Amino acid sequence: MHDDRRITEVRLTRFVRERIDPAVYSRTVPLTLSSWDVPDEPVPALEAMRQQFQPLEHGTAWGKPWSTRWLRLQGDVPESWGTGPDTTVEVVVDLGFTVQTPGFQCEGIAWRPDGTIIKAVSPRNRYIPLKLLGTGMAVDFYVEAAANPDLAQDWTFAATPYGDKSTAGSAPHYRLGTIAIAELNQTVWELQQDVWTLSGLMEQLPLELPRRHEILRALERMMDVMDPDDVAGTAAAGREALAGVLAQPAYASAHQLVATGHAHIDSAWLWPVRETVRKCARTFSNVVALMDENPDFVFSCSSAQQLSWIKESYPELFSRIREKVRAGQFVPVGGMWVESDTNMPGGEAMARQFIEGKSFFLSEFGVDCREAWLPDSFGYSAALPQIVKSAGSRWFLTQKISWNQTNRMPHHTFNWEGIDGTRLFTHFPPVDTYNAELSGRELAHAERNYRDHGRGTVSLVPFGYGDGGGGPTREMLSAAARTADLEGSPKVRIGSAESFFRQAEEEYAALPVWVGEMYLELHRGTYTSQARTKKGNRRSEHLLREAELWCATAAVRTDAAFEYPAAELKRLWQLVLLQQFHDILPGSSIAWVHQDAERNYQAIKAALEAIISQAAAAALGAGERTFLLNAAPHARNGVPALAAAEPATQGGPVRTSGQDGGYVLDNGVIRAVLDADGLLSSLQDYASGREAIAPGQRGNLLELHRDTPNEWDAWDIDEFYRRNVTALTGAESVRLEEGPDGATVVVERLAGTSPVTQRITLAPGSPSLAITTSVDWQEQEKLLKLGFALDVRADRSASETQFGHVFRPTHTNTSWEAAKFEICAHRWIHVGEPGYGVAVSNSSTYGHDVARNIREADGGTTTTVRLSLLRAPKFPDPTADRGRHELTVTVRPGADIGAAVEEGYRTNLAPRLVKGAAPVEPLVSVGTPGLVVEAVKLAEDGSGDVVVRLYESLGQRTAGRIKANFPVRDVVVTDLLERPTEAPGVSAGAGGVELKLRPFQLVTLRFVR
């Protein structure tokens, strides 16, 4: 037989484009339009409908960036329309869409005149069934049209002014398309879906497989039997020609795919938070409308924050969602407040993501989410398995690791083992997207790509337009129905994430294990971009710690005369948690988003400072004595952990002297030498006598790198940044300042054109040298690093993560290690050899790198620790990080891991001096330094019980005791949601708690008053 395959395929493409697609709507009649432009920010629907609407022509240009135009659509359906056996009437609304990038352009939502939502209109979901209008054959409704600019720009990563309203301009971006009453031919639409599914499957099948050619010939017969001039009249014959190949059952061994509806909605990204609220309303109204027509359709919805917005702003829609939750169709998943970043949030914040998220889903829907759901976050902390399990969940899902640039994860279904030994059942959907359309290409890829064939037979497919929202469509549900049992295709069934996980668990018992963090080999720049956002997050986390501690202390010590501000603390926590979303805290959003975040952080600070002041005044009483409030889990200046007392003297004076144009600072604990360039040429601790700085090297070295990643500017640091570097060794001035709080060497220099002032301070009795770097940052596409070349033979570094630390090799033996050229650490990073180490702490920096080399002169090893201070990417915010910054780093020689933990708290919890009448004993006392109290608060249920969260911080078995310093009736071990549970190694009773914890074990205790 002659091979005419390509000829037939080309014929099919044109037949669909020119014959089938235009025949879906056989007749249209335009609607009468009128409009009202919102002057500034969006307004409620009923307020908009009260305005004066002006007549509007079809095809009008509209849409100043970020503006809103309300349209009123009116008309009458012709009498004969929709009366045929296979026809229905719809309204088609085209706001000026393109077929590309749904969710990254203009969008709309349709409203009835009574202020209830109908559904959204978007680039690939433009229809509104007439029956949803509730007006019979008359059409009269409104569309709230949002002129969101397309910042994706085909992912060219070019700088754009549209991310800030003040620079976005006023030129219209869109032109209205077809807005009309339309008659839908159901048979033609069904034929369109048949062809889409079969042709997509055919293209994925091998040429040598007979099935491919059977489908081709069936499609050919379909075109032959149909009349191109009467598609509607011959569509049934076309469907009949395809019925045979559509009825062929799947192979017995075909991979199974559980397809769950989904709409990944970034809580902020290339749009501000205010627009996300409307994106959620659009998407969820689409979903609910689709559920009304398809009772088997299941939609998985994460992010309690987004549903909280709906409850507040769209209560009628929220009620409809509640009904669908009860019906098992609208399924809350994830149990987190937002789909947060997991690299940078602190331990307590990561716990609160689950506490707030799961509590919301339980209280609003009675649903206890069992899976963590983070398809798009940029890598996954090794502490996460324990946190997920401690929240009462048992499964984990992500897709993002498929973006790795270098290495491919060896499994799609496996046990993930965290830093404490907790194992978590984990799945990566092999479809490699969380925005599937259930196309033939996607389904075939999922089957081919699945790495656990022979052991597992099932994987998950989240389907629906996402990132900018939109969700599933009726076309996707049609594809799922056609591929439920179709030869050559995996078997698709609609279901919930829980149904998938239970099936996968049951069939795949002997799971492989992945140990440690799941490091994303991409987006490493997110540890550094938008430094002000990161500083606001770090400061807020610690202020919340202080506020809860002192409020709990005041409430207990005053017998509840001080009212614990539970509602306000919850509100502030939720605001902080929102900003830990995986495109806000990582610094990968538009300017508008980060401006909002910085304003929010300022408001959070003001509110928490006021709360702390009120609590301290209540706890200490009125008086003129000076007390230090020590919120740290370690004693400070003679004040016990978690207590308030008069501080002791810090130590003897700091001795200073000049040396070769530089200065020597010596407080009897450590000795630092700053040379004439303001660089650290020597750092010694008297306890060990060791020199921390490598021979011939210097610390406090600022380096300016070219930073031009291949793509994803704010997200990525590419390894070749290292090849272009300027060491900032020259100083404009170096001077000494002395005072009662220690001695400071002040160094001024330039980083490119950006003035830099460093204050290098040694305080009396301090075991560490503090370096505060102030920069007026004006660079573009540059990376500023601060490095310390240390005389330590470290084969690995330890970086703080949530409730512990993670070790990473300093060598690059394998591609996995080489890929970790930029790593994340929280408050500290430590490098050491047996018997000696150095800790480097920071006040708000997350990006680090650690390298090692062997010195030719003496054969010793130099381990260099560098912190990434600032970047200057051009997309999506071309002004990212411009302006003034202040970043503090400390270096502590002779430090073990315990000292590193303590140093991290010292750097981030500044001494708080207040006036009062009497000291305050800590609510709880822990006698073992390795057991660190992370949170002290009152119970969520309002009982007044005290909840304490602590963890083993050293990475070793640690025993100790925690006792309450107030009357206690009982002590109960709980999970993160404060529900009673059991914990190995914990013996609790009214007399106190005996602890024998495994490395990094996390424990939550409820002290019943």
PDB file of N, CA, C and O in Angstrom, residues 103-157:
ATOM      1  N   GLY A 103      -5.240  32.731  31.411  1.00  0.00           N
ATOM      2  CA  GLY A 103      -4.861  33.130  32.761  1.00  0.00           C
ATOM      3  C   GLY A 103      -3.801  34.202  32.809  1.00  0.00           C
ATOM      4  O   GLY A 103      -3.494  34.730  33.877  1.00  0.00           O
ATOM      5  N   PHE A 104      -3.237  34.572  31.643  1.00  0.00           N
ATOM      6  CA  PHE A 104      -2.194  35.596  31.609  1.00  0.00           C
ATOM      7  C   PHE A 104      -2.628  36.775  30.731  1.00  0.00           C
ATOM      8  O   PHE A 104      -1.800  37.440  30.115  1.00  0.00           O
ATOM      9  N   GLN A 105      -3.926  37.024  30.657  1.00  0.00           N
ATOM     10  CA  GLN A 105      -4.446  38.101  29.822  1.00  0.00           C
ATOM     11  C   GLN A 105      -5.781  38.548  30.412  1.00  0.00           C
ATOM     12  O   GLN A 105      -6.078  38.267  31.574  1.00  0.00           O
ATOM     13  N   CYS A 106      -6.571  39.252  29.606  1.00  0.00           N
ATOM     14  CA  CYS A 106      -7.858  39.709  30.118  1.00  0.00           C
ATOM     15  C   CYS A 106      -8.747  38.519  30.482  1.00  0.00           C
ATOM     16  O   CYS A 106      -8.641  37.440  29.895  1.00  0.00           O
ATOM     17  N   GLU A 107      -9.601  38.738  31.464  1.00  0.00           N
ATOM     18  CA  GLU A 107     -10.521  37.709  31.939  1.00  0.00           C
ATOM     19  C   GLU A 107     -11.824  38.391  32.347  1.00  0.00           C
ATOM     20  O   GLU A 107     -11.849  39.598  32.577  1.00  0.00           O
ATOM     21  N   GLY A 108     -12.876  37.603  32.460  1.00  0.00           N
ATOM     22  CA  GLY A 108     -14.134  38.181  32.886  1.00  0.00           C
ATOM     23  C   GLY A 108     -14.943  37.213  33.714  1.00  0.00           C
ATOM     24  O   GLY A 108     -14.692  35.999  33.717  1.00  0.00           O
ATOM     25  N   ILE A 109     -15.909  37.770  34.423  1.00  0.00           N
ATOM     26  CA  ILE A 109     -16.841  36.939  35.173  1.00  0.00           C
ATOM     27  C   ILE A 109     -18.243  37.482  34.934  1.00  0.00           C
ATOM     28  O   ILE A 109     -18.473  38.693  34.942  1.00  0.00           O
ATOM     29  N   ALA A 110     -19.163  36.556  34.656  1.00  0.00           N
ATOM     30  CA  ALA A 110     -20.543  36.937  34.336  1.00  0.00           C
ATOM     31  C   ALA A 110     -21.385  36.964  35.604  1.00  0.00           C
ATOM     32  O   ALA A 110     -21.297  36.062  36.439  1.00  0.00           O
ATOM     33  N   TRP A 111     -22.218  38.008  35.710  1.00  0.00           N
ATOM     34  CA  TRP A 111     -23.070  38.223  36.884  1.00  0.00           C
ATOM     35  C   TRP A 111     -24.523  38.381  36.446  1.00  0.00           C
ATOM     36  O   TRP A 111     -24.813  39.050  35.447  1.00  0.00           O
ATOM     37  N   ARG A 112     -25.413  37.803  37.215  1.00  0.00           N
ATOM     38  CA  ARG A 112     -26.842  38.084  37.046  1.00  0.00           C
ATOM     39  C   ARG A 112     -27.156  39.465  37.639  1.00  0.00           C
ATOM     40  O   ARG A 112     -26.421  39.941  38.527  1.00  0.00           O
ATOM     41  N   PRO A 113     -28.248  40.078  37.225  1.00  0.00           N
ATOM     42  CA  PRO A 113     -28.602  41.399  37.775  1.00  0.00           C
ATOM     43  C   PRO A 113     -28.846  41.402  39.275  1.00  0.00           C
ATOM     44  O   PRO A 113     -28.796  42.469  39.903  1.00  0.00           O
ATOM     45  N   ASP A 114     -29.109  40.230  39.869  1.00  0.00           N
ATOM     46  CA  ASP A 114     -29.325  40.200  41.321  1.00  0.00           C
ATOM     47  C   ASP A 114     -28.018  40.081  42.105  1.00  0.00           C
ATOM     48  O   ASP A 114     -28.033  39.950  43.330  1.00  0.00           O
ATOM     49  N   GLY A 115     -26.877  40.120  41.414  1.00  0.00           N
ATOM     50  CA  GLY A 115     -25.583  40.091  42.094  1.00  0.00           C
ATOM     51  C   GLY A 115     -25.052  38.714  42.385  1.00  0.00           C
ATOM     52  O   GLY A 115     -24.122  38.571  43.187  1.00  0.00           O
ATOM     53  N   THR A 116     -25.608  37.676  41.738  1.00  0.00           N
ATOM     54  CA  THR A 116     -25.069  36.326  41.894  1.00  0.00           C
ATOM     55  C   THR A 116     -24.204  35.988  40.687  1.00  0.00           C
ATOM     56  O   THR A 116     -24.453  36.436  39.568  1.00  0.00           O
ATOM     57  N   ILE A 117     -23.170  35.168  40.955  1.00  0.00           N
ATOM     58  CA  ILE A 117     -22.215  34.813  39.910  1.00  0.00           C
ATOM     59  C   ILE A 117     -22.786  33.727  39.011  1.00  0.00           C
ATOM     60  O   ILE A 117     -23.393  32.763  39.488  1.00  0.00           O
ATOM     61  N   ILE A 118     -22.559  33.872  37.706  1.00  0.00           N
ATOM     62  CA  ILE A 118     -22.940  32.835  36.749  1.00  0.00           C
ATOM     63  C   ILE A 118     -21.733  31.928  36.507  1.00  0.00           C
ATOM     64  O   ILE A 118     -21.698  30.787  36.943  1.00  0.00           O
ATOM     65  N   LYS A 119     -20.752  32.408  35.824  1.00  0.00           N
ATOM     66  CA  LYS A 119     -19.489  31.707  35.606  1.00  0.00           C
ATOM     67  C   LYS A 119     -18.527  32.688  34.965  1.00  0.00           C
ATOM     68  O   LYS A 119     -18.906  33.820  34.639  1.00  0.00           O
ATOM     69  N   ALA A 120     -17.302  32.242  34.760  1.00  0.00           N
ATOM     70  CA  ALA A 120     -16.296  33.103  34.159  1.00  0.00           C
ATOM     71  C   ALA A 120     -16.268  32.934  32.650  1.00  0.00           C
ATOM     72  O   ALA A 120     -16.773  31.963  32.092  1.00  0.00           O
ATOM     73  N   VAL A 121     -15.677  33.914  32.003  1.00  0.00           N
ATOM     74  CA  VAL A 121     -15.345  33.801  30.588  1.00  0.00           C
ATOM     75  C   VAL A 121     -13.844  34.058  30.461  1.00  0.00           C
ATOM     76  O   VAL A 121     -13.306  35.003  31.039  1.00  0.00           O
ATOM     77  N   SER A 122     -13.184  33.174  29.727  1.00  0.00           N
ATOM     78  CA  SER A 122     -11.737  33.223  29.609  1.00  0.00           C
ATOM     79  C   SER A 122     -11.336  32.701  28.238  1.00  0.00           C
ATOM     80  O   SER A 122     -12.183  32.218  27.479  1.00  0.00           O
ATOM     81  N   PRO A 123     -10.070  32.787  27.879  1.00  0.00           N
ATOM     82  CA  PRO A 123      -9.667  32.506  26.501  1.00  0.00           C
ATOM     83  C   PRO A 123     -10.135  31.167  25.944  1.00  0.00           C
ATOM     84  O   PRO A 123     -10.452  31.068  24.770  1.00  0.00           O
ATOM     85  N   ARG A 124     -10.166  30.119  26.751  1.00  0.00           N
ATOM     86  CA  ARG A 124     -10.573  28.807  26.250  1.00  0.00           C
ATOM     87  C   ARG A 124     -11.860  28.328  26.932  1.00  0.00           C
ATOM     88  O   ARG A 124     -12.113  27.126  27.014  1.00  0.00           O
ATOM     89  N   ASN A 125     -12.640  29.279  27.409  1.00  0.00           N
ATOM     90  CA  ASN A 125     -13.889  28.950  28.087  1.00  0.00           C
ATOM     91  C   ASN A 125     -14.808  30.162  27.976  1.00  0.00           C
ATOM     92  O   ASN A 125     -15.098  30.847  28.945  1.00  0.00           O
ATOM     93  N   ARG A 126     -15.281  30.413  26.736  1.00  0.00           N
ATOM     94  CA  ARG A 126     -15.948  31.680  26.427  1.00  0.00           C
ATOM     95  C   ARG A 126     -17.472  31.603  26.490  1.00  0.00           C
ATOM     96  O   ARG A 126     -18.137  32.598  26.244  1.00  0.00           O
ATOM     97  N   TYR A 127     -18.018  30.459  26.778  1.00  0.00           N
ATOM     98  CA  TYR A 127     -19.465  30.270  26.634  1.00  0.00           C
ATOM     99  C   TYR A 127     -20.191  30.425  27.964  1.00  0.00           C
ATOM    100  O   TYR A 127     -19.631  30.167  29.043  1.00  0.00           O
ATOM    101  N   ILE A 128     -21.443  30.821  27.880  1.00  0.00           N
ATOM    102  CA  ILE A 128     -22.351  30.866  29.033  1.00  0.00           C
ATOM    103  C   ILE A 128     -23.672  30.254  28.575  1.00  0.00           C
ATOM    104  O   ILE A 128     -24.355  30.837  27.725  1.00  0.00           O
ATOM    105  N   PRO A 129     -24.047  29.084  29.074  1.00  0.00           N
ATOM    106  CA  PRO A 129     -25.320  28.484  28.662  1.00  0.00           C
ATOM    107  C   PRO A 129     -26.495  29.401  29.007  1.00  0.00           C
ATOM    108  O   PRO A 129     -26.546  30.010  30.079  1.00  0.00           O
ATOM    109  N   LEU A 130     -27.435  29.481  28.085  1.00  0.00           N
ATOM    110  CA  LEU A 130     -28.592  30.350  28.294  1.00  0.00           C
ATOM    111  C   LEU A 130     -29.345  29.996  29.570  1.00  0.00           C
ATOM    112  O   LEU A 130     -29.814  30.876  30.296  1.00  0.00           O
ATOM    113  N   LYS A 131     -29.412  28.701  29.893  1.00  0.00           N
ATOM    114  CA  LYS A 131     -30.193  28.284  31.064  1.00  0.00           C
ATOM    115  C   LYS A 131     -29.604  28.829  32.366  1.00  0.00           C
ATOM    116  O   LYS A 131     -30.311  28.925  33.377  1.00  0.00           O
ATOM    117  N   LEU A 132     -28.318  29.179  32.368  1.00  0.00           N
ATOM    118  CA  LEU A 132     -27.713  29.723  33.586  1.00  0.00           C
ATOM    119  C   LEU A 132     -28.119  31.174  33.828  1.00  0.00           C
ATOM    120  O   LEU A 132     -27.963  31.682  34.937  1.00  0.00           O
ATOM    121  N   LEU A 133     -28.607  31.844  32.796  1.00  0.00           N
ATOM    122  CA  LEU A 133     -28.980  33.251  32.970  1.00  0.00           C
ATOM    123  C   LEU A 133     -30.280  33.403  33.742  1.00  0.00           C
ATOM    124  O   LEU A 133     -30.500  34.422  34.400  1.00  0.00           O
ATOM    125  N   GLY A 134     -31.174  32.401  33.620  1.00  0.00           N
ATOM    126  CA  GLY A 134     -32.427  32.449  34.366  1.00  0.00           C
ATOM    127  C   GLY A 134     -33.384  33.511  33.880  1.00  0.00           C
ATOM    128  O   GLY A 134     -34.220  34.010  34.649  1.00  0.00           O
ATOM    129  N   THR A 135     -33.286  33.873  32.593  1.00  0.00           N
ATOM    130  CA  THR A 135     -34.146  34.942  32.071  1.00  0.00           C
ATOM    131  C   THR A 135     -34.968  34.475  30.873  1.00  0.00           C
ATOM    132  O   THR A 135     -35.399  35.298  30.055  1.00  0.00           O
ATOM    133  N   GLY A 136     -35.165  33.175  30.740  1.00  0.00           N
ATOM    134  CA  GLY A 136     -35.945  32.672  29.613  1.00  0.00           C
ATOM    135  C   GLY A 136     -35.237  32.931  28.303  1.00  0.00           C
ATOM    136  O   GLY A 136     -34.040  32.684  28.164  1.00  0.00           O
ATOM    137  N   MET A 137     -35.964  33.465  27.303  1.00  0.00           N
ATOM    138  CA  MET A 137     -35.383  33.726  25.991  1.00  0.00           C
ATOM    139  C   MET A 137     -34.814  35.139  25.891  1.00  0.00           C
ATOM    140  O   MET A 137     -34.326  35.543  24.836  1.00  0.00           O
ATOM    141  N   ALA A 138     -34.887  35.867  26.984  1.00  0.00           N
ATOM    142  CA  ALA A 138     -34.278  37.200  27.012  1.00  0.00           C
ATOM    143  C   ALA A 138     -32.895  37.107  27.638  1.00  0.00           C
ATOM    144  O   ALA A 138     -32.675  36.354  28.590  1.00  0.00           O
ATOM    145  N   VAL A 139     -31.993  37.865  27.088  1.00  0.00           N
ATOM    146  CA  VAL A 139     -30.627  37.904  27.616  1.00  0.00           C
ATOM    147  C   VAL A 139     -30.394  39.275  28.239  1.00  0.00           C
ATOM    148  O   VAL A 139     -30.581  40.310  27.580  1.00  0.00           O
ATOM    149  N   ASP A 140     -29.995  39.277  29.532  1.00  0.00           N
ATOM    150  CA  ASP A 140     -29.693  40.533  30.219  1.00  0.00           C
ATOM    151  C   ASP A 140     -28.809  40.194  31.418  1.00  0.00           C
ATOM    152  O   ASP A 140     -29.288  39.696  32.439  1.00  0.00           O
ATOM    153  N   PHE A 141     -27.534  40.422  31.271  1.00  0.00           N
ATOM    154  CA  PHE A 141     -26.608  40.137  32.372  1.00  0.00           C
ATOM    155  C   PHE A 141     -25.371  41.017  32.205  1.00  0.00           C
ATOM    156  O   PHE A 141     -25.256  41.792  31.240  1.00  0.00           O
ATOM    157  N   TYR A 142     -24.445  40.891  33.160  1.00  0.00           N
ATOM    158  CA  TYR A 142     -23.263  41.745  33.199  1.00  0.00           C
ATOM    159  C   TYR A 142     -21.996  40.893  33.141  1.00  0.00           C
ATOM    160  O   TYR A 142     -21.979  39.740  33.586  1.00  0.00           O
ATOM    161  N   VAL A 143     -20.944  41.490  32.615  1.00  0.00           N
ATOM    162  CA  VAL A 143     -19.618  40.867  32.644  1.00  0.00           C
ATOM    163  C   VAL A 143     -18.640  41.857  33.260  1.00  0.00           C
ATOM    164  O   VAL A 143     -18.521  43.001  32.787  1.00  0.00           O
ATOM    165  N   GLU A 144     -17.992  41.414  34.313  1.00  0.00           N
ATOM    166  CA  GLU A 144     -16.915  42.198  34.941  1.00  0.00           C
ATOM    167  C   GLU A 144     -15.619  41.815  34.237  1.00  0.00           C
ATOM    168  O   GLU A 144     -15.099  40.717  34.435  1.00  0.00           O
ATOM    169  N   ALA A 145     -15.107  42.704  33.400  1.00  0.00           N
ATOM    170  CA  ALA A 145     -13.944  42.407  32.555  1.00  0.00           C
ATOM    171  C   ALA A 145     -12.692  43.036  33.147  1.00  0.00           C
ATOM    172  O   ALA A 145     -12.641  44.242  33.389  1.00  0.00           O
ATOM    173  N   ALA A 146     -11.696  42.216  33.364  1.00  0.00           N
ATOM    174  CA  ALA A 146     -10.440  42.661  33.962  1.00  0.00           C
ATOM    175  C   ALA A 146      -9.368  42.760  32.886  1.00  0.00           C
ATOM    176  O   ALA A 146      -9.078  41.786  32.198  1.00  0.00           O
ATOM    177  N   ALA A 147      -8.774  43.931  32.751  1.00  0.00           N
ATOM    178  CA  ALA A 147      -7.765  44.166  31.717  1.00  0.00           C
ATOM    179  C   ALA A 147      -6.368  43.868  32.249  1.00  0.00           C
ATOM    180  O   ALA A 147      -5.494  44.736  32.293  1.00  0.00           O
ATOM    181  N   ASN A 148      -6.167  42.638  32.656  1.00  0.00           N
ATOM    182  CA  ASN A 148      -4.851  42.263  33.162  1.00  0.00           C
ATOM    183  C   ASN A 148      -3.867  42.164  32.009  1.00  0.00           C
ATOM    184  O   ASN A 148      -4.116  41.434  31.045  1.00  0.00           O
ATOM    185  N   PRO A 149      -2.755  42.864  32.062  1.00  0.00           N
ATOM    186  CA  PRO A 149      -1.800  42.813  30.951  1.00  0.00           C
ATOM    187  C   PRO A 149      -1.068  41.473  30.921  1.00  0.00           C
ATOM    188  O   PRO A 149      -0.934  40.791  31.937  1.00  0.00           O
ATOM    189  N   ASP A 150      -0.604  41.118  29.748  1.00  0.00           N
ATOM    190  CA  ASP A 150       0.123  39.856  29.559  1.00  0.00           C
ATOM    191  C   ASP A 150       1.591  40.077  29.882  1.00  0.00           C
ATOM    192  O   ASP A 150       2.382  40.461  29.026  1.00  0.00           O
ATOM    193  N   LEU A 151       1.952  39.800  31.128  1.00  0.00           N
ATOM    194  CA  LEU A 151       3.355  39.951  31.514  1.00  0.00           C
ATOM    195  C   LEU A 151       4.199  38.750  31.121  1.00  0.00           C
ATOM    196  O   LEU A 151       5.422  38.804  31.182  1.00  0.00           O
ATOM    197  N   ALA A 152       3.556  37.651  30.729  1.00  0.00           N
ATOM    198  CA  ALA A 152       4.329  36.486  30.307  1.00  0.00           C
ATOM    199  C   ALA A 152       5.117  36.785  29.034  1.00  0.00           C
ATOM    200  O   ALA A 152       6.257  36.327  28.887  1.00  0.00           O
ATOM    201  N   GLN A 153       4.530  37.545  28.110  1.00  0.00           N
ATOM    202  CA  GLN A 153       5.235  37.992  26.903  1.00  0.00           C
ATOM    203  C   GLN A 153       5.922  36.847  26.168  1.00  0.00           C
ATOM    204  O   GLN A 153       7.067  36.956  25.747  1.00  0.00           O
ATOM    205  N   ASP A 154       5.209  35.721  26.038  1.00  0.00           N
ATOM    206  CA  ASP A 154       5.785  34.537  25.383  1.00  0.00           C
ATOM    207  C   ASP A 154       7.062  34.054  26.072  1.00  0.00           C
ATOM    208  O   ASP A 154       7.909  33.416  25.459  1.00  0.00           O
ATOM    209  N   TRP A 155       7.208  34.410  27.346  1.00  0.00           N
ATOM    210  CA  TRP A 155       8.349  33.968  28.147  1.00  0.00           C
ATOM    211  C   TRP A 155       9.682  34.351  27.512  1.00  0.00           C
ATOM    212  O   TRP A 155      10.613  33.565  27.426  1.00  0.00           O
ATOM    213  N   THR A 156       9.731  35.599  27.078  1.00  0.00           N
ATOM    214  CA  THR A 156      10.994  36.154  26.588  1.00  0.00           C
ATOM    215  C   THR A 156      11.819  36.748  27.723  1.00  0.00           C
ATOM    216  O   THR A 156      12.994  37.054  27.533  1.00  0.00           O
ATOM    217  N   PHE A 157      11.186  36.964  28.885  1.00  0.00           N
ATOM    218  CA  PHE A 157      11.840  37.492  30.088  1.00  0.00           C
ATOM    219  C   PHE A 157      12.379  38.905  29.884  1.00  0.00           C
ATOM    220  O   PHE A 157      13.331  39.316  30.540  1.00  0.00           O
TER     221      PHE A 157
END
